[in-house]
Amino acid sequence: MATLHQAFSLFALIFFLTSGTGADQSTKTTQAIIRGSSRIGAIVDTSSRIGKEVVVAMEVAKEVCYGFGNQTFLHIKDSQKDAIDAALEAKELIDTLHVQAIIGPHTWEEVSLVAEIARETQVPILSFADTAPEWATERWPSLLQASPDKNVQMKAIAAIVQSWNLHQVTAIYEDTDSSVRGVIPHLHDALREVNSEVRQFVSLSPFASSDSISKELENIKSKHCRVFVVHLPFKLAVRFFEMAKKMEMLEKGYVWITTDPFTSLVHSINASVLSSMQGVLGVRSYFPKMGPDFESFNQRFPIALNKNGSKRGEKELLENILDTDFHGLSGKVKFKNQKVASAEIFQIVNVIGMSYNELGYWSHGVGFSENIDGNKSKSMIDLGQVHWPGGPRDDPNGWTTLRIGVPSSSSYKEYVNVQNDGPSGKNFSGFTIEVFKETIKSIPFFPSYDFYDFVGEDYNELVKANSSKGKRQLPSKYDAVVGDVEIVASRYKYAEFTSPYTETGLVLIVPARSSSKAWSFIKPFTTTMWVLISVFTVYNGFVVWWIERKGCDELQGSIPNQIGIMLWLSYNTLLSLNAPKLHSNLSRMSGVVWLFVSLIIIQTYTANLTSMLTVQKLEPTVPSVEELLNSNAKVGYCTGSYMTEYLPRVLKFKLENLKKYGSEEEYFNGFKDKEISAAFIATPYAKLFLGRYCNRFIQIGETYKIGGFGFAFPRGSPLLASVNEALLKITENGTVQALEKTWITPEKCPEIQSESSSLGPNGFLVLFYITGGTTTAAFVIYVCRTNLSRDRKIWRTISAVPKRWCSLRTPFTTRVASAEIPTHTSPEAPVPPASI
């Protein structure tokens, strides 16, 4: 029975060979690690390059073993990359040949079936598949993942992408579980950590035909992203690059990066294949081919034939493999959770001519370096000149030159102006053009671009030309649209927009006329304010009258007379400082506060009235949208805009009452000729129109919320998020405001008063609260004091009644008893009451 170290040594040999070590470089290692006799099985795909090298390595190991006088039985089976064949071969190796361990296969489809065959016997399976599901170790305890985890390698690729500011990549991989589970998720996560993303995933069948490869290449060529990460097996990768070369996809502007399965075999690629890979970057695991580390491995690797013997079972063999911990040619060899430790150092190569250059190294957690022990850097740029497809360049683009559509029919030249510039082409200028240029200046990776004029009046057609079409998303005519394009919901079917960089809204413009000044004296205050003044004036006058009426004969008389006096007293207090003399402190308190408030009101009224009489005031000829609808009036709007749908659908205007206009002059002539009574104009245009025709037109009603101007991109564009961020930055730092002042500052007009400036009660509420509270308090105190005084008088009167009764009764009784009774009665003498 094979010992632990014999089985694992063979595994280590195969692992180093599949990491790039040739069989001839492993001979010395093989002599040191293979002793005694054992039965080891291997399942490989002999049709693949790696499979062929594995077979050669095992044959060399077998010869070395015979040279030491012992027999080592290596049973190599060809899976032909078929999972069923691999399972049948595994069954024969276990049941018939009684192997103690099986090395391989390379795909998860094969590994899963082989592991199931070995489940009962617990024969260790050393898998070279890229990955295995988390549940695999529980189901198959004897399954070990011998290939390093691809997570760290994907971090190396992400570091390269970050070094050159390549924020989007296209991932091309073989459509197998190994790639889908073990590579693509790691690549996605690694790129996200450096603020990049996988823009497109392209999977190729292991048996992809030339036609299918060609179609996929056509698809990715139609996209703007020109950065590709290729994770394909050797044969498929060779076919892929040969096809890409024919389709001119290894020219200037493209970036290709290959992963370890292919790059580790770049030394074996022939000249014809290398000619189709010029400028390709490759990442592969690093190992010292010879030198102290290689020789040290020979001395430190334990063999211990006698210790393990040949009587140990598969379960003990598995435990010994899991306990292995040493430094091999490719780094630390140790299993954790039944997986071998990841490689920590990767070499970066660059295909040039008929060979390749070793640019340097990337170490996990450290960075890039030209030598394995050299100074480390966070950027690959420090490694020196890279030969990209199309020739050496300092900065790869990774994108095609963008086509930017610009509307040439805009009548507002302050925003967009397209002019013929002679033989050199056309000149594009205006506020929107300058905002776009300033925006992309703050995006370091933004592709090169060219402006193209769009001839046509309908902006909806311009936005549609910016959209991808068809099930396969055929390329659009433009890669973006820059101009005075409004952001509206209906256009989102064809494109996505940046945040607005102008004021949002739609306003109604109507002719203005000077307002009549006959009733100007009531305009300083609103109706509500006049009502409140009247109420508080009467209320204060009433309270003063009530308090003073008993102490002043002038306040007495008939009810009509008293009402007239009360009103006179109220307004006399408000409008005159020579108010009548007051006798009560309570009425004085109320009068002083009201006098203070009235002074403020009078001064405010005077100031506002003066302003109204000295500043010109305009009023609209049409008061509201409702008036336009009711009168069936004609309304103008901008030619080719979204308002063709918006006005009938949202504001309910009839189509026959809408008339198109394309410029400020056309609007003005339409008003002048009485063709229209009003016009709906976007807020940015309205500023220019009102500034040009001062005091002739006026904005009325509310501002209807519309999206404002924005840049349009095809739906799903990877540039949109970066442009939005950059646009926000230049808005916050004042760049947009500065451009607005330069390009679209409207003409200055004389000061006019286009809206009502009547003052409402909001600014006087505190004063009204004070005077109302003071007057009410005075009234309450007076009423309480009056009632208390009356109660006291009543009480004194009631208390005095018994005393008076006694004083009257006692003297009278005494007098009657002591008086002499006359003998005759005089007719004039009063006769006392009988009761007394």
Tab-separated table of C-alpha atoms in Angstrom, residues 1-262:
chain	number	residue	atom	x	y	z
A	1	MET	CA	0.000	0.000	0.000
A	2	ALA	CA	1.283	3.414	-0.865
A	3	THR	CA	2.440	5.629	1.954
A	4	LEU	CA	1.191	9.151	2.644
A	5	HIS	CA	4.278	10.928	1.385
A	6	GLN	CA	4.612	8.833	-1.775
A	7	ALA	CA	1.048	9.719	-2.801
A	8	PHE	CA	1.342	13.399	-1.904
A	9	SER	CA	4.773	13.743	-3.522
A	10	LEU	CA	3.325	12.547	-6.783
A	11	PHE	CA	0.460	14.999	-6.353
A	12	ALA	CA	2.976	17.810	-5.696
A	13	LEU	CA	4.902	16.879	-8.839
A	14	ILE	CA	1.748	16.997	-10.976
A	15	PHE	CA	0.712	20.287	-9.363
A	16	PHE	CA	4.068	21.924	-10.187
A	17	LEU	CA	3.951	20.673	-13.751
A	18	THR	CA	0.430	22.015	-14.300
A	19	SER	CA	1.618	25.309	-12.840
A	20	GLY	CA	4.171	25.609	-15.610
A	21	THR	CA	7.079	23.387	-14.600
A	22	GLY	CA	8.167	21.144	-17.472
A	23	ALA	CA	8.720	17.442	-16.894
A	24	ASP	CA	12.437	17.815	-17.562
A	25	GLN	CA	12.701	20.388	-14.743
A	26	SER	CA	11.172	17.989	-12.232
A	27	THR	CA	13.551	15.061	-12.559
A	28	LYS	CA	15.637	15.918	-9.513
A	29	THR	CA	12.548	16.421	-7.412
A	30	THR	CA	11.107	13.143	-8.599
A	31	GLN	CA	14.240	11.244	-7.533
A	32	ALA	CA	13.854	12.601	-3.998
A	33	ILE	CA	10.121	12.106	-3.489
A	34	ILE	CA	9.259	8.749	-5.054
A	35	ARG	CA	10.331	5.682	-3.122
A	36	GLY	CA	8.938	2.201	-2.654
A	37	SER	CA	5.942	0.756	-4.424
A	38	SER	CA	2.455	2.130	-4.567
A	39	ARG	CA	-0.641	2.111	-6.701
A	40	ILE	CA	-1.616	5.585	-7.835
A	41	GLY	CA	-4.299	6.340	-10.384
A	42	ALA	CA	-4.595	9.379	-12.615
A	43	ILE	CA	-7.426	10.549	-14.834
A	44	VAL	CA	-6.383	13.171	-17.376
A	45	ASP	CA	-7.518	14.573	-20.679
A	46	THR	CA	-4.753	13.636	-23.045
A	47	SER	CA	-6.220	15.837	-25.758
A	48	SER	CA	-5.300	18.964	-23.756
A	49	ARG	CA	-1.818	20.433	-23.460
A	50	ILE	CA	-1.811	20.186	-19.672
A	51	GLY	CA	-3.027	16.590	-19.866
A	52	LYS	CA	-0.156	15.678	-22.167
A	53	GLU	CA	2.429	17.211	-19.821
A	54	VAL	CA	0.893	15.337	-16.877
A	55	VAL	CA	1.276	12.045	-18.749
A	56	VAL	CA	4.906	12.820	-19.579
A	57	ALA	CA	5.625	13.753	-15.960
A	58	MET	CA	4.151	10.520	-14.651
A	59	GLU	CA	6.105	8.457	-17.112
A	60	VAL	CA	9.294	10.178	-15.976
A	61	ALA	CA	8.355	9.514	-12.353
A	62	LYS	CA	7.801	5.870	-13.139
A	63	GLU	CA	11.237	5.530	-14.783
A	64	VAL	CA	12.951	7.270	-11.855
A	65	CYS	CA	11.238	4.884	-9.451
A	66	TYR	CA	12.496	1.869	-11.367
A	67	GLY	CA	15.981	3.365	-11.267
A	68	PHE	CA	15.927	3.062	-7.450
A	69	GLY	CA	15.042	-0.597	-7.589
A	70	ASN	CA	11.441	-0.345	-6.447
A	71	GLN	CA	8.252	-0.594	-8.414
A	72	THR	CA	5.697	2.175	-8.604
A	73	PHE	CA	2.551	1.358	-10.516
A	74	LEU	CA	1.077	4.481	-12.130
A	75	HIS	CA	-2.218	3.824	-13.836
A	76	ILE	CA	-3.047	6.681	-16.190
A	77	LYS	CA	-6.520	6.835	-17.735
A	78	ASP	CA	-7.728	9.139	-20.508
A	79	SER	CA	-11.071	10.825	-19.754
A	80	GLN	CA	-11.261	12.458	-23.189
A	81	LYS	CA	-12.845	15.352	-21.297
A	82	ASP	CA	-16.009	13.351	-20.881
A	83	ALA	CA	-17.545	13.068	-17.407
A	84	ILE	CA	-19.067	9.610	-18.036
A	85	ASP	CA	-15.769	8.222	-19.322
A	86	ALA	CA	-13.998	9.694	-16.290
A	87	ALA	CA	-16.469	7.971	-13.937
A	88	LEU	CA	-16.016	4.599	-15.676
A	89	GLU	CA	-12.233	4.952	-15.529
A	90	ALA	CA	-12.427	5.794	-11.815
A	91	LYS	CA	-14.511	2.709	-11.123
A	92	GLU	CA	-11.950	0.527	-12.860
A	93	LEU	CA	-9.061	2.158	-10.956
A	94	ILE	CA	-10.744	1.571	-7.587
A	95	ASP	CA	-12.464	-1.780	-8.033
A	96	THR	CA	-10.074	-3.566	-10.361
A	97	LEU	CA	-6.664	-1.935	-9.931
A	98	HIS	CA	-7.162	-1.064	-6.220
A	99	VAL	CA	-5.379	2.277	-6.354
A	100	GLN	CA	-4.820	4.169	-3.091
A	101	ALA	CA	-5.297	7.676	-4.567
A	102	ILE	CA	-6.500	9.264	-7.791
A	103	ILE	CA	-4.996	12.439	-9.224
A	104	GLY	CA	-7.244	14.577	-11.446
A	105	PRO	CA	-9.410	15.258	-13.350
A	106	HIS	CA	-9.402	18.941	-14.397
A	107	THR	CA	-13.096	19.789	-14.737
A	108	TRP	CA	-15.747	19.850	-12.035
A	109	GLU	CA	-18.149	17.809	-14.165
A	110	GLU	CA	-15.632	14.941	-14.202
A	111	VAL	CA	-14.561	15.426	-10.574
A	112	SER	CA	-18.105	15.223	-9.202
A	113	LEU	CA	-18.754	11.827	-10.798
A	114	VAL	CA	-15.321	10.457	-9.860
A	115	ALA	CA	-15.817	11.577	-6.246
A	116	GLU	CA	-19.176	9.826	-6.129
A	117	ILE	CA	-17.558	6.580	-7.335
A	118	ALA	CA	-14.905	6.868	-4.596
A	119	ARG	CA	-17.409	7.850	-1.905
A	120	GLU	CA	-17.767	4.372	-0.413
A	121	THR	CA	-14.091	3.362	-0.461
A	122	GLN	CA	-12.871	6.845	0.657
A	123	VAL	CA	-10.029	6.788	-1.878
A	124	PRO	CA	-8.475	10.308	-1.871
A	125	ILE	CA	-9.285	12.290	-5.001
A	126	LEU	CA	-6.812	15.123	-5.699
A	127	SER	CA	-8.856	17.399	-7.984
A	128	PHE	CA	-7.381	19.968	-10.349
A	129	ALA	CA	-10.739	21.641	-11.044
A	130	ASP	CA	-10.805	25.391	-10.476
A	131	THR	CA	-13.361	25.113	-7.705
A	132	ALA	CA	-15.845	22.941	-5.876
A	133	PRO	CA	-19.153	23.846	-4.217
A	134	GLU	CA	-19.162	24.404	-0.463
A	135	TRP	CA	-21.277	21.318	0.066
A	136	ALA	CA	-18.872	19.058	-1.850
A	137	THR	CA	-16.569	18.401	1.128
A	138	GLU	CA	-19.501	17.215	3.262
A	139	ARG	CA	-20.779	14.872	0.608
A	140	TRP	CA	-17.335	13.585	-0.404
A	141	PRO	CA	-14.880	13.791	2.536
A	142	SER	CA	-12.101	12.252	0.453
A	143	LEU	CA	-12.272	14.982	-2.213
A	144	LEU	CA	-9.351	17.429	-2.041
A	145	GLN	CA	-9.009	20.529	-4.233
A	146	ALA	CA	-5.385	20.427	-5.341
A	147	SER	CA	-5.536	23.498	-7.620
A	148	PRO	CA	-5.061	26.859	-5.926
A	149	ASP	CA	-8.092	29.064	-5.332
A	150	LYS	CA	-8.466	31.644	-8.116
A	151	ASN	CA	-9.445	34.453	-5.765
A	152	VAL	CA	-5.922	35.870	-5.380
A	153	GLN	CA	-5.220	35.618	-9.112
A	154	MET	CA	-8.355	37.668	-9.810
A	155	LYS	CA	-7.057	40.312	-7.387
A	156	ALA	CA	-3.866	40.474	-9.450
A	157	ILE	CA	-5.923	41.098	-12.595
A	158	ALA	CA	-7.986	43.739	-10.781
A	159	ALA	CA	-4.743	45.486	-9.756
A	160	ILE	CA	-3.697	45.639	-13.419
A	161	VAL	CA	-7.090	47.051	-14.393
A	162	GLN	CA	-6.856	49.657	-11.642
A	163	SER	CA	-3.325	50.684	-12.655
A	164	TRP	CA	-4.500	51.779	-16.097
A	165	ASN	CA	-7.879	53.256	-15.044
A	166	LEU	CA	-9.790	50.634	-17.006
A	167	HIS	CA	-13.114	50.841	-15.227
A	168	GLN	CA	-15.068	48.329	-17.331
A	169	VAL	CA	-14.027	44.933	-18.673
A	170	THR	CA	-15.578	42.090	-20.634
A	171	ALA	CA	-15.041	38.628	-19.135
A	172	ILE	CA	-14.649	35.737	-21.582
A	173	TYR	CA	-14.686	32.254	-20.073
A	174	GLU	CA	-15.419	28.603	-20.777
A	175	ASP	CA	-19.002	27.619	-20.053
A	176	THR	CA	-18.247	25.072	-17.350
A	177	ASP	CA	-19.122	24.857	-13.672
A	178	SER	CA	-15.452	25.366	-12.803
A	179	SER	CA	-15.381	28.798	-14.427
A	180	VAL	CA	-18.867	29.842	-13.439
A	181	ARG	CA	-18.393	28.900	-9.780
A	182	GLY	CA	-14.696	29.404	-9.175
A	183	VAL	CA	-13.489	32.251	-11.371
A	184	ILE	CA	-16.167	34.690	-12.495
A	185	PRO	CA	-17.526	35.489	-8.998
A	186	HIS	CA	-13.969	36.176	-7.773
A	187	LEU	CA	-13.262	38.398	-10.780
A	188	HIS	CA	-16.480	40.328	-10.225
A	189	ASP	CA	-15.715	40.898	-6.537
A	190	ALA	CA	-12.079	41.827	-7.134
A	191	LEU	CA	-13.009	44.448	-9.728
A	192	ARG	CA	-15.678	45.944	-7.480
A	193	GLU	CA	-13.026	46.465	-4.811
A	194	VAL	CA	-11.085	48.753	-7.193
A	195	ASN	CA	-14.196	50.620	-8.459
A	196	SER	CA	-14.388	48.706	-11.710
A	197	GLU	CA	-16.934	46.270	-13.055
A	198	VAL	CA	-17.485	43.424	-15.472
A	199	ARG	CA	-19.537	45.096	-18.174
A	200	GLN	CA	-20.302	41.929	-20.136
A	201	PHE	CA	-19.978	38.198	-19.529
A	202	VAL	CA	-19.274	36.033	-22.602
A	203	SER	CA	-19.297	32.259	-22.190
A	204	LEU	CA	-17.941	29.899	-24.821
A	205	SER	CA	-18.819	26.263	-25.055
A	206	PRO	CA	-15.861	23.856	-24.645
A	207	PHE	CA	-16.782	22.556	-28.115
A	208	ALA	CA	-17.525	25.961	-29.646
A	209	SER	CA	-17.411	26.037	-33.429
A	210	SER	CA	-15.627	28.702	-35.423
A	211	ASP	CA	-18.979	30.224	-36.362
A	212	SER	CA	-20.117	30.546	-32.743
A	213	ILE	CA	-16.783	32.105	-31.752
A	214	SER	CA	-17.064	34.519	-34.674
A	215	LYS	CA	-20.580	35.573	-33.631
A	216	GLU	CA	-19.507	36.216	-30.070
A	217	LEU	CA	-16.569	38.282	-31.283
A	218	GLU	CA	-18.878	40.324	-33.506
A	219	ASN	CA	-21.132	40.928	-30.524
A	220	ILE	CA	-18.386	42.166	-28.209
A	221	LYS	CA	-16.793	44.181	-31.008
A	222	SER	CA	-20.037	46.118	-31.411
A	223	LYS	CA	-19.793	47.264	-27.799
A	224	HIS	CA	-17.702	50.155	-26.633
A	225	CYS	CA	-15.699	48.299	-24.011
A	226	ARG	CA	-12.341	47.174	-25.405
A	227	VAL	CA	-10.865	45.562	-22.277
A	228	PHE	CA	-11.091	41.762	-22.154
A	229	VAL	CA	-10.162	39.238	-19.476
A	230	VAL	CA	-9.804	35.801	-21.064
A	231	HIS	CA	-10.137	32.680	-18.888
A	232	LEU	CA	-10.099	29.828	-21.389
A	233	PRO	CA	-8.320	26.467	-21.678
A	234	PHE	CA	-5.321	26.313	-23.978
A	235	LYS	CA	-6.868	24.926	-27.164
A	236	LEU	CA	-9.981	27.101	-26.997
A	237	ALA	CA	-7.909	30.202	-26.226
A	238	VAL	CA	-5.641	29.593	-29.248
A	239	ARG	CA	-8.650	29.336	-31.568
A	240	PHE	CA	-10.219	32.385	-29.972
A	241	PHE	CA	-7.172	34.633	-30.472
A	242	GLU	CA	-6.645	33.453	-34.037
A	243	MET	CA	-10.258	34.412	-34.821
A	244	ALA	CA	-9.938	37.754	-32.968
A	245	LYS	CA	-6.832	38.569	-35.030
A	246	LYS	CA	-8.741	37.947	-38.274
A	247	MET	CA	-11.492	40.286	-37.082
A	248	GLU	CA	-8.925	43.046	-36.360
A	249	MET	CA	-9.550	42.981	-32.642
A	250	LEU	CA	-5.884	43.080	-31.658
A	251	GLU	CA	-5.402	46.603	-32.937
A	252	LYS	CA	-4.870	49.905	-31.183
A	253	GLY	CA	-7.437	50.611	-28.483
A	254	TYR	CA	-7.857	46.988	-27.349
A	255	VAL	CA	-6.598	45.506	-24.080
A	256	TRP	CA	-6.341	41.719	-23.591
A	257	ILE	CA	-5.468	40.008	-20.283
A	258	THR	CA	-5.191	36.221	-19.973
A	259	THR	CA	-5.323	34.099	-16.815
A	260	ASP	CA	-3.183	31.278	-15.490
A	261	PRO	CA	-4.654	28.265	-17.336
A	262	PHE	CA	-3.486	29.761	-20.613
